[in-house]
mmCIF file of N, CA and C in Angstrom:
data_model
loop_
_atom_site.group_PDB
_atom_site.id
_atom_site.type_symbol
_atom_site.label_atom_id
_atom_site.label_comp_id
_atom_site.label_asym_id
_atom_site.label_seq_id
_atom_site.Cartn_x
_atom_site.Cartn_y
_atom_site.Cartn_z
ATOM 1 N N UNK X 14 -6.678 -92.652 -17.351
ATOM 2 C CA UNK X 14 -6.714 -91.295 -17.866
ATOM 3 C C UNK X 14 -5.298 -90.748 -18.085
ATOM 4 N N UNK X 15 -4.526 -91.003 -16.924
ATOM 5 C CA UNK X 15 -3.163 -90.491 -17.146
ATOM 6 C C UNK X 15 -2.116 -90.847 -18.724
ATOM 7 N N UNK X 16 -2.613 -92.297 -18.807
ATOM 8 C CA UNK X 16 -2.058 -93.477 -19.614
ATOM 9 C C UNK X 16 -2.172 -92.805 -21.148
ATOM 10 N N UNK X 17 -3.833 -92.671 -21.126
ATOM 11 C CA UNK X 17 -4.143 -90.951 -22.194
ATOM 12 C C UNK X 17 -3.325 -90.454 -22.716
ATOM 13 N N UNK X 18 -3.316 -89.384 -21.561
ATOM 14 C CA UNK X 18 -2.949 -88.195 -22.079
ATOM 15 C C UNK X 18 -1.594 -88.399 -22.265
ATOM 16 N N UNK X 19 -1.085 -89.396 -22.054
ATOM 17 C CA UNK X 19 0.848 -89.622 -22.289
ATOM 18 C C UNK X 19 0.767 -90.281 -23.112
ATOM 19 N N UNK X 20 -0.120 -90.923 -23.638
ATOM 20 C CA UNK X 20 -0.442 -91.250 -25.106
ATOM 21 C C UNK X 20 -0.600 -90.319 -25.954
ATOM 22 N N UNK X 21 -1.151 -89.189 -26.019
ATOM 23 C CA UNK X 21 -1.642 -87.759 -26.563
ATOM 24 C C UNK X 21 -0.609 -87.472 -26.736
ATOM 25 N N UNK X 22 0.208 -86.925 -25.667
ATOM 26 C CA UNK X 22 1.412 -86.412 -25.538
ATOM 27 C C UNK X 22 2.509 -87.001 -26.212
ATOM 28 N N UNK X 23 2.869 -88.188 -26.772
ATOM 29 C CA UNK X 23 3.640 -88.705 -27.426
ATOM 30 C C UNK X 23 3.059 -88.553 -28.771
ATOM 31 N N UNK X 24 2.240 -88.427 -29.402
ATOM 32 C CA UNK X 24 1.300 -88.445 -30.066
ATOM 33 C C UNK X 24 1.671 -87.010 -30.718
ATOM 34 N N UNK X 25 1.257 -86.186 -30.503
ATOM 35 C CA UNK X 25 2.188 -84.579 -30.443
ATOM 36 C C UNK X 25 3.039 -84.403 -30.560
ATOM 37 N N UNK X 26 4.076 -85.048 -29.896
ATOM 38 C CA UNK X 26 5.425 -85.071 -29.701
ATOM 39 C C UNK X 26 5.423 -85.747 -30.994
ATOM 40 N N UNK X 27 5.745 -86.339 -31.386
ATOM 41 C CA UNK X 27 5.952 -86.755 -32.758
ATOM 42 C C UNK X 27 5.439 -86.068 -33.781
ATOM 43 N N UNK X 28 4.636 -85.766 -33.624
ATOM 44 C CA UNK X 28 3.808 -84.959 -34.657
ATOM 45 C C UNK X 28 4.305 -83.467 -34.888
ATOM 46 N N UNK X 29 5.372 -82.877 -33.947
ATOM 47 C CA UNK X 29 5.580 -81.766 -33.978
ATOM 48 C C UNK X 29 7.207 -82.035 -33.787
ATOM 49 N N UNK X 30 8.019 -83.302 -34.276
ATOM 50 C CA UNK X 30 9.310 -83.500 -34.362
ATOM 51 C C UNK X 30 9.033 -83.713 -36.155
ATOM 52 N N UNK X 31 7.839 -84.313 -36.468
ATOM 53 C CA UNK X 31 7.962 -84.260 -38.068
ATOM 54 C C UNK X 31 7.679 -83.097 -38.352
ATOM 55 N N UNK X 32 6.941 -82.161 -37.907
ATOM 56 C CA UNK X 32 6.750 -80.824 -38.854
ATOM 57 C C UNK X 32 8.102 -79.815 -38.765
ATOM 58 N N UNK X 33 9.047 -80.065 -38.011
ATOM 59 C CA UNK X 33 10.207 -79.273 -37.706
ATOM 60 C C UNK X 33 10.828 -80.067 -38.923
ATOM 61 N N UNK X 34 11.004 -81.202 -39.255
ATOM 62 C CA UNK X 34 12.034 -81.679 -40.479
ATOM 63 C C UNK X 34 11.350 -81.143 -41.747
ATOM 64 N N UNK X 35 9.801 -81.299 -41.942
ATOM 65 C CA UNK X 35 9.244 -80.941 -42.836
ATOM 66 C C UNK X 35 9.552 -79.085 -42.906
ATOM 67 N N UNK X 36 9.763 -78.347 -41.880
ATOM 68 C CA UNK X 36 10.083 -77.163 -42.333
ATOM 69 C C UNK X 36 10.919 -76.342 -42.731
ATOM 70 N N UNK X 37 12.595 -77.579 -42.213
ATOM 71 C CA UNK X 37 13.594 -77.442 -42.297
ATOM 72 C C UNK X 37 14.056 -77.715 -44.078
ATOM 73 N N UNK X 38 12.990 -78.700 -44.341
ATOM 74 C CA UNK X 38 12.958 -78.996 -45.987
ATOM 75 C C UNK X 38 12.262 -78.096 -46.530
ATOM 76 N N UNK X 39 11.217 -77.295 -46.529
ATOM 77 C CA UNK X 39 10.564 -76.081 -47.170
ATOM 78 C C UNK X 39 11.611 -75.351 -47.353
ATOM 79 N N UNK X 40 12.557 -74.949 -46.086
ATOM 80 C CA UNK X 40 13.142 -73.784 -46.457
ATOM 81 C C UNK X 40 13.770 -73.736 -47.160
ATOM 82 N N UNK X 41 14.716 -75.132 -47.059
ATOM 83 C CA UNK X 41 16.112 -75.215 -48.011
ATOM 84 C C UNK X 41 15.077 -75.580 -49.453
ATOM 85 N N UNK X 42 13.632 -75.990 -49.498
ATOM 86 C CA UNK X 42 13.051 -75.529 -50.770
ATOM 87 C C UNK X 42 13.136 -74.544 -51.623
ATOM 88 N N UNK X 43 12.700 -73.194 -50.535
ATOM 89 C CA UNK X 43 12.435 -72.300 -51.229
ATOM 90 C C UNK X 43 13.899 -71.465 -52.018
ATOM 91 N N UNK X 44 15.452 -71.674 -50.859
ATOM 92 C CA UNK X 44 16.482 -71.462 -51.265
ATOM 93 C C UNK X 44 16.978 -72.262 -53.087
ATOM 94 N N UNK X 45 16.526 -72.951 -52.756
ATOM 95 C CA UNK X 45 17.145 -73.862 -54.264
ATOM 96 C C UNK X 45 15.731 -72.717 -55.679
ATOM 97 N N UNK X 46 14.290 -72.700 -55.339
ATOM 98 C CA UNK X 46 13.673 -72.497 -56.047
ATOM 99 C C UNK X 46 13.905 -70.512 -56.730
ATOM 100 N N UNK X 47 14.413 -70.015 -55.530
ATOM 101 C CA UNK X 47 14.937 -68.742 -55.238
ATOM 102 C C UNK X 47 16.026 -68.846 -56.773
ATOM 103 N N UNK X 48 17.287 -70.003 -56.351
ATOM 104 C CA UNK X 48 18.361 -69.914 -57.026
ATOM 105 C C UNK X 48 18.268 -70.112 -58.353
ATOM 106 N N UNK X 49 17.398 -71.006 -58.820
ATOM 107 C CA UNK X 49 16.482 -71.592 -60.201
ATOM 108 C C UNK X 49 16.443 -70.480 -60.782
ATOM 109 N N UNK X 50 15.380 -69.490 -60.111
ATOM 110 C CA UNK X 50 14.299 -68.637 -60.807
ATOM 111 C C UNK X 50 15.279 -67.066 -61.318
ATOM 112 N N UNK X 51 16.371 -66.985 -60.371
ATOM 113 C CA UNK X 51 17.133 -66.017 -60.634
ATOM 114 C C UNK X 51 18.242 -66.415 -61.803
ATOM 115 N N UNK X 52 18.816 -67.577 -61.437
ATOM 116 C CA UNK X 52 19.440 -68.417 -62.355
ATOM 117 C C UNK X 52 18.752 -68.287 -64.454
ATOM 118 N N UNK X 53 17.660 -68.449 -63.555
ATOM 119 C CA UNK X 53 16.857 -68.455 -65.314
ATOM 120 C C UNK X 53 15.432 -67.872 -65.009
ATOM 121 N N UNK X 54 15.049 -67.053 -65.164
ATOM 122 C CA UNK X 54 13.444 -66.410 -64.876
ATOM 123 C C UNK X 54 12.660 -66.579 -66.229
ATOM 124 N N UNK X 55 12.025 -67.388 -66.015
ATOM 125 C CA UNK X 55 10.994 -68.061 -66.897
ATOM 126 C C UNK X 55 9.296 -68.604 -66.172
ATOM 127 N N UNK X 56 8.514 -68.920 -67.091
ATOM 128 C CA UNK X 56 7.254 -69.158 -66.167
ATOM 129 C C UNK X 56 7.513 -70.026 -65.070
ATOM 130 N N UNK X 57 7.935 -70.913 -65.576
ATOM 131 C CA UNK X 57 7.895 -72.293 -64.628
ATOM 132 C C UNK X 57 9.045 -72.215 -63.212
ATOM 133 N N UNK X 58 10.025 -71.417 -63.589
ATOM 134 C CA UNK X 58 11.029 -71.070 -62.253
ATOM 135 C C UNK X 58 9.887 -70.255 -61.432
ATOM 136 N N UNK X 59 9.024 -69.368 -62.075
ATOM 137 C CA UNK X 59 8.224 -68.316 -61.273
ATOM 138 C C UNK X 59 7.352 -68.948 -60.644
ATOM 139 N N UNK X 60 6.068 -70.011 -61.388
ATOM 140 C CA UNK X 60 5.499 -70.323 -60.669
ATOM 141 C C UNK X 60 6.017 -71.571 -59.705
ATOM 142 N N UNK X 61 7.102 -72.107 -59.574
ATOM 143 C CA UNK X 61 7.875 -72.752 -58.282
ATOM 144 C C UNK X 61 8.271 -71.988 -57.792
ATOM 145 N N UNK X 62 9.139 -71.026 -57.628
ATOM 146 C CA UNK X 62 9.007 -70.119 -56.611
ATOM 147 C C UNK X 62 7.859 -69.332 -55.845
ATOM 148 N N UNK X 63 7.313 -69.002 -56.558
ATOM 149 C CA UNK X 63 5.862 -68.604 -55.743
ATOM 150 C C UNK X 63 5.076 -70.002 -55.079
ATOM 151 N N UNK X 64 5.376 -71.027 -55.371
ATOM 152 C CA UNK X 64 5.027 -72.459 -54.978
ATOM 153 C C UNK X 64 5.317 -72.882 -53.449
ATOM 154 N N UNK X 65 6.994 -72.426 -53.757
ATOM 155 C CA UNK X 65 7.925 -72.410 -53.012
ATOM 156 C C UNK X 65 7.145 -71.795 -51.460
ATOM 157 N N UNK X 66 7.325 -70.345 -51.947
ATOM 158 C CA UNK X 66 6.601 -69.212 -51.059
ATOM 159 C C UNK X 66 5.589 -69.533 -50.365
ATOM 160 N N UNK X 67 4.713 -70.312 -51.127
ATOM 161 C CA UNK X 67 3.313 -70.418 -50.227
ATOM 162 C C UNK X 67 3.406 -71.512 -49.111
ATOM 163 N N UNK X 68 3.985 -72.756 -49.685
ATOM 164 C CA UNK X 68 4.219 -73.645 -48.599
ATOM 165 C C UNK X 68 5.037 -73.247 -47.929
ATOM 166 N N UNK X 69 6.230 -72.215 -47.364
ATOM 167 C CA UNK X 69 6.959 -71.826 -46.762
ATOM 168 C C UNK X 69 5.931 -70.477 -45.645
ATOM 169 N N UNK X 70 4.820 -70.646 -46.215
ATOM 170 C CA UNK X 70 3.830 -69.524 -45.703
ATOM 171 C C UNK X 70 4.259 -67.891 -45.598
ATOM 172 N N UNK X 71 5.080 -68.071 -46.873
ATOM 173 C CA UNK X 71 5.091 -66.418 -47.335
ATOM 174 C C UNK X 71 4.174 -66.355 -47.930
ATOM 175 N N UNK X 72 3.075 -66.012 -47.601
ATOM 176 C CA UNK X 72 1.926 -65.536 -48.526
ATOM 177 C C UNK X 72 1.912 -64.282 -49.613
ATOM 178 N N UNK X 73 2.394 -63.235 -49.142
ATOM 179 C CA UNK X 73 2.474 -61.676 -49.655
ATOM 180 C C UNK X 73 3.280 -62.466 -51.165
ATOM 181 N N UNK X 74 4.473 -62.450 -50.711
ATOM 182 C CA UNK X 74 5.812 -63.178 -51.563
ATOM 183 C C UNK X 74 5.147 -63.914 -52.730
ATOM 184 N N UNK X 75 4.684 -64.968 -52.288
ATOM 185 C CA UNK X 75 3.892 -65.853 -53.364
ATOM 186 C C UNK X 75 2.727 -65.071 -53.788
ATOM 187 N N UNK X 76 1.975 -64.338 -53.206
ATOM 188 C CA UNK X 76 1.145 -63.472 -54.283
ATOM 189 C C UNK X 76 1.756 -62.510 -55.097
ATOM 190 N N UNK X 77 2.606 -61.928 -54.715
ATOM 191 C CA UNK X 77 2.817 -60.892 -55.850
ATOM 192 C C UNK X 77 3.544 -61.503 -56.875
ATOM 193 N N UNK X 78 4.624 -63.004 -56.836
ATOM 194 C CA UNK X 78 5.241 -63.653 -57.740
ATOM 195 C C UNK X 78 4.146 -64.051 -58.594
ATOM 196 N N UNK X 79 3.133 -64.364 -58.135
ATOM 197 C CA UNK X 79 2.127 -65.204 -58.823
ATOM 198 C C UNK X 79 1.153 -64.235 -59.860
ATOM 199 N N UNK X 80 1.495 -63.216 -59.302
ATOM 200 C CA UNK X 80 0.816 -61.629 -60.057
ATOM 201 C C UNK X 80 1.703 -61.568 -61.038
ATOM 202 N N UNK X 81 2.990 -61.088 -60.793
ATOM 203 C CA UNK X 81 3.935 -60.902 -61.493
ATOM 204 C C UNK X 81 3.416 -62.022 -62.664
ATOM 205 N N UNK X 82 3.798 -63.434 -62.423
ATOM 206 C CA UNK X 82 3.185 -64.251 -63.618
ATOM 207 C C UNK X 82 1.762 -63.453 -64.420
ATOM 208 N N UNK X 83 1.343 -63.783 -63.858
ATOM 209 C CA UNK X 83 -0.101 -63.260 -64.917
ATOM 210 C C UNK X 83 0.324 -61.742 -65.763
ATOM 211 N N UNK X 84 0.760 -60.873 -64.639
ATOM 212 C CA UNK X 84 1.008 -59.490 -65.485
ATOM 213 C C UNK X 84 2.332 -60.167 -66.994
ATOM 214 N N UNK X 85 3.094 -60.984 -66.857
ATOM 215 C CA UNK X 85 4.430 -61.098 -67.961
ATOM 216 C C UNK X 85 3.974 -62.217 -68.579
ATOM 217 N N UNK X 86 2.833 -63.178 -68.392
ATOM 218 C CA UNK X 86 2.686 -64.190 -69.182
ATOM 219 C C UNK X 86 0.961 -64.236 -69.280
ATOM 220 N N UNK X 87 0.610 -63.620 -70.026
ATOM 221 C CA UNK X 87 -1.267 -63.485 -69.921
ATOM 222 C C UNK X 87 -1.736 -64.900 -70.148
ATOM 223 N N UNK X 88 -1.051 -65.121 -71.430
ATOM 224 C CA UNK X 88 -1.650 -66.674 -72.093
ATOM 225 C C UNK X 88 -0.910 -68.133 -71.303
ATOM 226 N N UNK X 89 -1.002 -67.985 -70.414
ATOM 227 C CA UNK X 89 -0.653 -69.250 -68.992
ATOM 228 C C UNK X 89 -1.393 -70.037 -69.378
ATOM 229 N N UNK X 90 -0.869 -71.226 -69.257
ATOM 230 C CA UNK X 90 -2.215 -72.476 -69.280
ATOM 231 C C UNK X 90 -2.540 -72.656 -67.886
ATOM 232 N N UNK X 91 -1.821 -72.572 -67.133
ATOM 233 C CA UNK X 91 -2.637 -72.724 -65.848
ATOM 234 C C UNK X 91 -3.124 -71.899 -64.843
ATOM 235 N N UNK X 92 -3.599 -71.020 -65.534
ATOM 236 C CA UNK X 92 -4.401 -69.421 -65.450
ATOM 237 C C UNK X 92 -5.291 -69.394 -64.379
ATOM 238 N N UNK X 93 -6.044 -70.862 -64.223
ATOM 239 C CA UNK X 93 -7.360 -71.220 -63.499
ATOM 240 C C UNK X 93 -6.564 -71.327 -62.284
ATOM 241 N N UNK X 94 -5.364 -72.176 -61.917
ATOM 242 C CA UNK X 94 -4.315 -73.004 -60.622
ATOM 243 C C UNK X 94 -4.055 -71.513 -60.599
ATOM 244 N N UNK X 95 -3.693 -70.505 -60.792
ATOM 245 C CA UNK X 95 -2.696 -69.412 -60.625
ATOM 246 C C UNK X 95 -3.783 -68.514 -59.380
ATOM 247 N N UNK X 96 -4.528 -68.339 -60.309
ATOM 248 C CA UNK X 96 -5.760 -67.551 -59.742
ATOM 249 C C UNK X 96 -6.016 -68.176 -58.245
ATOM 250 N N UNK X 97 -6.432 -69.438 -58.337
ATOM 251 C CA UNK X 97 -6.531 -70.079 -56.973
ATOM 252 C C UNK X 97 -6.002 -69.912 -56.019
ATOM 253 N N UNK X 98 -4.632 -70.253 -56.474
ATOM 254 C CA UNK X 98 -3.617 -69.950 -55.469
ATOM 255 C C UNK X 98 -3.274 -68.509 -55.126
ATOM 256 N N UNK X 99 -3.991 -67.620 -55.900
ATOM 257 C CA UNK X 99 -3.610 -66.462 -55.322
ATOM 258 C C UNK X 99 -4.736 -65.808 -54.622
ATOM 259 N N UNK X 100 -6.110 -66.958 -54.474
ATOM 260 C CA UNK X 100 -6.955 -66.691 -53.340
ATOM 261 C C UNK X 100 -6.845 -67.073 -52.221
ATOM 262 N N UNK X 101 -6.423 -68.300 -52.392
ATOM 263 C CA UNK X 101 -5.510 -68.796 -51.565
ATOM 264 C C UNK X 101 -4.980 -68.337 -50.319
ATOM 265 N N UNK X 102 -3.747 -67.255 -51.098
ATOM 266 C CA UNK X 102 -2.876 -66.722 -50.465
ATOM 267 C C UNK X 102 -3.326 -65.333 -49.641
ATOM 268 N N UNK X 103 -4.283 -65.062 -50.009
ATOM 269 C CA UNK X 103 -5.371 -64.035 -49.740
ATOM 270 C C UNK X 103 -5.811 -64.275 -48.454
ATOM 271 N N UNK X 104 -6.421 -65.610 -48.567
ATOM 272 C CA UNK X 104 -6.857 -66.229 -47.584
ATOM 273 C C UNK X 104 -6.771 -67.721 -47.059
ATOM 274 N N UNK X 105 -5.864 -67.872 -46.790
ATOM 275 C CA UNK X 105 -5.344 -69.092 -46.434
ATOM 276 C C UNK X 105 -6.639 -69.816 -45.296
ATOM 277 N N UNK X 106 -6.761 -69.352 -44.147
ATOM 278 C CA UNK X 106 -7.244 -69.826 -43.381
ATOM 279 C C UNK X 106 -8.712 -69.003 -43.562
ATOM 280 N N UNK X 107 -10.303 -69.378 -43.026
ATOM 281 C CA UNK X 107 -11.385 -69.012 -42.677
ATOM 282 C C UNK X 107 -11.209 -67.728 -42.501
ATOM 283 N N UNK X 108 -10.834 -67.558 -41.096
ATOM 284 C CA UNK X 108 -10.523 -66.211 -40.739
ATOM 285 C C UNK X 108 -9.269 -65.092 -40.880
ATOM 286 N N UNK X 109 -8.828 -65.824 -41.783
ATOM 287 C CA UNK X 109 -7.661 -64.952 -42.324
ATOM 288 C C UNK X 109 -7.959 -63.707 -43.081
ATOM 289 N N UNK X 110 -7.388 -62.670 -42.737
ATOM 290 C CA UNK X 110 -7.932 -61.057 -43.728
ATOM 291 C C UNK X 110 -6.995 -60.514 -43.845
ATOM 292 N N UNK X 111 -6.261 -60.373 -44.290
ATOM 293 C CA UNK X 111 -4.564 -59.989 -45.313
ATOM 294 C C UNK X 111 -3.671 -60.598 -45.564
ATOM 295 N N UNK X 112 -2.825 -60.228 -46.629
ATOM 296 C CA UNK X 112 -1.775 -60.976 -46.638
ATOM 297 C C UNK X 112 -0.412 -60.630 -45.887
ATOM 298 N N UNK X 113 -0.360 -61.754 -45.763
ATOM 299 C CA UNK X 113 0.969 -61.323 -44.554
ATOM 300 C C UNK X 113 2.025 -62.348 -44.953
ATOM 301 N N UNK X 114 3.488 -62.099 -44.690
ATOM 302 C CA UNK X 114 4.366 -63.159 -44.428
ATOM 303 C C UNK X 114 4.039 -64.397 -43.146
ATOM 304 N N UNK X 115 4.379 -65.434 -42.708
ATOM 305 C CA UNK X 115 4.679 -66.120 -41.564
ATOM 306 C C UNK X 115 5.394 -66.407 -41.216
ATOM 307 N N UNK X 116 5.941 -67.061 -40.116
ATOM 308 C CA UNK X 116 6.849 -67.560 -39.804
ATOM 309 C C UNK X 116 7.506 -68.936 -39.993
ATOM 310 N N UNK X 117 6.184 -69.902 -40.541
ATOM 311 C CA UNK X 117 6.279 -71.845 -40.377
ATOM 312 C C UNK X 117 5.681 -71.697 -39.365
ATOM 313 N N UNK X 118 4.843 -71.392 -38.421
ATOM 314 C CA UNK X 118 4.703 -71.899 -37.163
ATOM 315 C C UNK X 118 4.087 -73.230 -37.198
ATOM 316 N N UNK X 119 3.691 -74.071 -36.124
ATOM 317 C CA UNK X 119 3.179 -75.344 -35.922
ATOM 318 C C UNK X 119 1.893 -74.979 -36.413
ATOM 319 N N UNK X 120 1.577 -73.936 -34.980
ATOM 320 C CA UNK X 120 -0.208 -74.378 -34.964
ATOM 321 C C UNK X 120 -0.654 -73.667 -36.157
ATOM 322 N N UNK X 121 -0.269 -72.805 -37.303
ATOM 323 C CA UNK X 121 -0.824 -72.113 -38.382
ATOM 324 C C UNK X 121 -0.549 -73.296 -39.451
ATOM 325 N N UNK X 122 0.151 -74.428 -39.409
ATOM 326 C CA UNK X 122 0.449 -75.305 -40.280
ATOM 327 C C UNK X 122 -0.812 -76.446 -39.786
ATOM 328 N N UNK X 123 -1.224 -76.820 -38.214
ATOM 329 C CA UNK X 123 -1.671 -77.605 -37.870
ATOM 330 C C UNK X 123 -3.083 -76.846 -38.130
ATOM 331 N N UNK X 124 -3.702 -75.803 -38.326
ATOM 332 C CA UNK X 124 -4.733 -75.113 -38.645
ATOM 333 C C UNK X 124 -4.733 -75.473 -40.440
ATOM 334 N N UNK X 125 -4.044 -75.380 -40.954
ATOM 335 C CA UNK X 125 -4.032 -74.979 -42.699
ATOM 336 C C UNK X 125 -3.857 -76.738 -42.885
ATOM 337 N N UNK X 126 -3.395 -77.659 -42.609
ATOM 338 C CA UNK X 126 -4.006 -79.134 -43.360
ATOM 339 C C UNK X 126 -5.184 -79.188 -42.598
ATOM 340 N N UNK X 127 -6.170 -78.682 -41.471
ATOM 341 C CA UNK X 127 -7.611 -79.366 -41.439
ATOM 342 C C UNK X 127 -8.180 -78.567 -42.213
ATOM 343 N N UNK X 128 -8.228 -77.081 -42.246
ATOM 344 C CA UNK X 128 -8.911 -75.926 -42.707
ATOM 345 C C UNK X 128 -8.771 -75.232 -43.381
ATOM 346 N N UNK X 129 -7.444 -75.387 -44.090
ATOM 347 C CA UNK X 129 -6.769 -74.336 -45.333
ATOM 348 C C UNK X 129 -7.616 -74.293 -46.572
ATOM 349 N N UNK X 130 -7.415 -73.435 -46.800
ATOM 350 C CA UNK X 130 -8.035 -73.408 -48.506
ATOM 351 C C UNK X 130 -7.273 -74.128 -49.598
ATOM 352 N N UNK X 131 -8.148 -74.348 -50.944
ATOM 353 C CA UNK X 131 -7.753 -75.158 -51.367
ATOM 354 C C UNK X 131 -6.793 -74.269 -52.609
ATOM 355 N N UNK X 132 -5.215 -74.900 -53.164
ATOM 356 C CA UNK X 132 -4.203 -74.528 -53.503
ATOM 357 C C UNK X 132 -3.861 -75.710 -54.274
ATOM 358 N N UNK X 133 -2.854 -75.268 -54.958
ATOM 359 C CA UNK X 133 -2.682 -76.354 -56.156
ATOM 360 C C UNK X 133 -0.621 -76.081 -56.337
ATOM 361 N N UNK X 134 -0.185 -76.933 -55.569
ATOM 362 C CA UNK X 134 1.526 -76.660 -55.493
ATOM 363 C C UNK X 134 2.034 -77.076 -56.907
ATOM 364 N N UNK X 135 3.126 -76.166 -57.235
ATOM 365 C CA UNK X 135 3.278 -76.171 -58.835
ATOM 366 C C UNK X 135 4.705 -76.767 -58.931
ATOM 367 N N UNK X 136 5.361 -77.616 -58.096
ATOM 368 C CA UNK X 136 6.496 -77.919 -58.035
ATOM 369 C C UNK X 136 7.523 -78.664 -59.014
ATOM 370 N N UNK X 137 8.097 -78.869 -59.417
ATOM 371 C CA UNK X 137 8.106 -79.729 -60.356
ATOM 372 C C UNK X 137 9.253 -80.953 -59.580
ATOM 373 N N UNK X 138 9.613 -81.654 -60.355
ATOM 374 C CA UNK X 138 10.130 -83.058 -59.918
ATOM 375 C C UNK X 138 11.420 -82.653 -60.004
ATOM 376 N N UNK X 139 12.071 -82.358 -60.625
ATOM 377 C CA UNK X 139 13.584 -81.611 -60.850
ATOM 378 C C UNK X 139 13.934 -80.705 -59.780
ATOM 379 N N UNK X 140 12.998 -79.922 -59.251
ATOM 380 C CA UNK X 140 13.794 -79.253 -58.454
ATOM 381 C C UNK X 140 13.122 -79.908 -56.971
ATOM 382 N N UNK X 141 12.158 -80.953 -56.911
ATOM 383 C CA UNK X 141 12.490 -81.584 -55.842
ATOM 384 C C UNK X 141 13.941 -82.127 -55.651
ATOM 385 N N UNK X 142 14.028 -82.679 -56.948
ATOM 386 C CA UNK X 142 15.558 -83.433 -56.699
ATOM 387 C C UNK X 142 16.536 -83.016 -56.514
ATOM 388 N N UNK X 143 16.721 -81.249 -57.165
ATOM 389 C CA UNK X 143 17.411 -80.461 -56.867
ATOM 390 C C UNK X 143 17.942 -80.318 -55.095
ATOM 391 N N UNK X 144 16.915 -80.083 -54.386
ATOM 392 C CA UNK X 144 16.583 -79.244 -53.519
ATOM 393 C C UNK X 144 16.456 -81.261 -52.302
ATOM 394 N N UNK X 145 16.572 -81.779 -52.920
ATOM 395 C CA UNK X 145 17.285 -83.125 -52.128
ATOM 396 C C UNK X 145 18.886 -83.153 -52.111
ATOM 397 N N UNK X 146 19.404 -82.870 -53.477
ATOM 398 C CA UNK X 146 21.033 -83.037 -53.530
ATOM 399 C C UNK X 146 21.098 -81.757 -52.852
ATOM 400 N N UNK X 147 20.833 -80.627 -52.951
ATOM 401 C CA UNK X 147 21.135 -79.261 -51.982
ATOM 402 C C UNK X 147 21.620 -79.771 -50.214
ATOM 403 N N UNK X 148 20.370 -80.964 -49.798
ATOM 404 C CA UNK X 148 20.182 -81.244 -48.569
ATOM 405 C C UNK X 148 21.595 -82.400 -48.523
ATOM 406 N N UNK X 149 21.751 -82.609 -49.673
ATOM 407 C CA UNK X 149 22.165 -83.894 -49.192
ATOM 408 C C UNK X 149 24.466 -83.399 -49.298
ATOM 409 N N UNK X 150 24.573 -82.121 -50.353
ATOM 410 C CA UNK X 150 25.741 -82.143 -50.498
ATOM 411 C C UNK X 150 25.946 -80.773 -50.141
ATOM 412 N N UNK X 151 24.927 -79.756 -49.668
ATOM 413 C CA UNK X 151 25.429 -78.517 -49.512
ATOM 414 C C UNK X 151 25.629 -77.639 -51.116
ATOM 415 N N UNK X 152 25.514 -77.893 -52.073
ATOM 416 C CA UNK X 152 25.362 -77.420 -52.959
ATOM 417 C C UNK X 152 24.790 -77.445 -53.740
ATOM 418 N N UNK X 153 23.998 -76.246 -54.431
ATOM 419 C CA UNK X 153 23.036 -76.061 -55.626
ATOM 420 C C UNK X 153 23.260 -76.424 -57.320
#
């Protein structure tokens, strides 16, 4: 039994040394997608930043960016993904009832991959790569 739970426990432990790198990369995400969108404000900077936002579990943030889209661009092709995600953000979890900012925490991340609602990340490949050289040289 002991053998277990120090199995468990390592088990966790790892599991909660990857979600700290994984959050440490959201953020410096959302910084690069931030710099994009101000840099050039267009649909596609907007909806990565609001992209940005949601996996960073700013919810509020990413809904109203994602509003903002619909109110400045009616004829979106991805009108249907927009909408989603801004139920989404509404309600992330079952029992979730407003929108709120978060923090990253573990257990609201370890709650939202079994039980989250379903969302559609709008990221594009460029500013992954972006937002790798950011990590990798300190500059945007």
């Amino acid at each position: 039994m002991k053998l277990f739970l120090f199995v468990l426990f390592l088990f966790w432990l790892y599991h909660y040394w990857r979600f700290t790198g994984k959050r440490k990369y959201i953020k410096k995400l959302v910084v690069v997608a931030e710099h994009l969108y101000y840099r050039q404000p267009c649909e596609q900077s907007a909806l990565e930043l609001a992209s940005a936002y949601m996996q960073a579990q700013r919810y509020a943030d990413a809904y109203s960016t994602f509003q903002d889209v619909l109110k400045k661009m009616p004829d979106t092709i991805n009108k249907t993904d927009i909408i989603m995600n801004m139920e989404f953000c509404k309600k992330p979890l079952p029992w979730s009832s407003s929108l709120k900012n978060l923090n990253m925490g573990y257990l609201h991340n370890f709650m939202l991959v079994r039980l989250g609602g379903r969302r559609k990340v709008m990221i594009s490949q460029e500013t992954i790569f972006k937002t790798d050289d950011y990590l990798r040289t300190g500059h945007i």
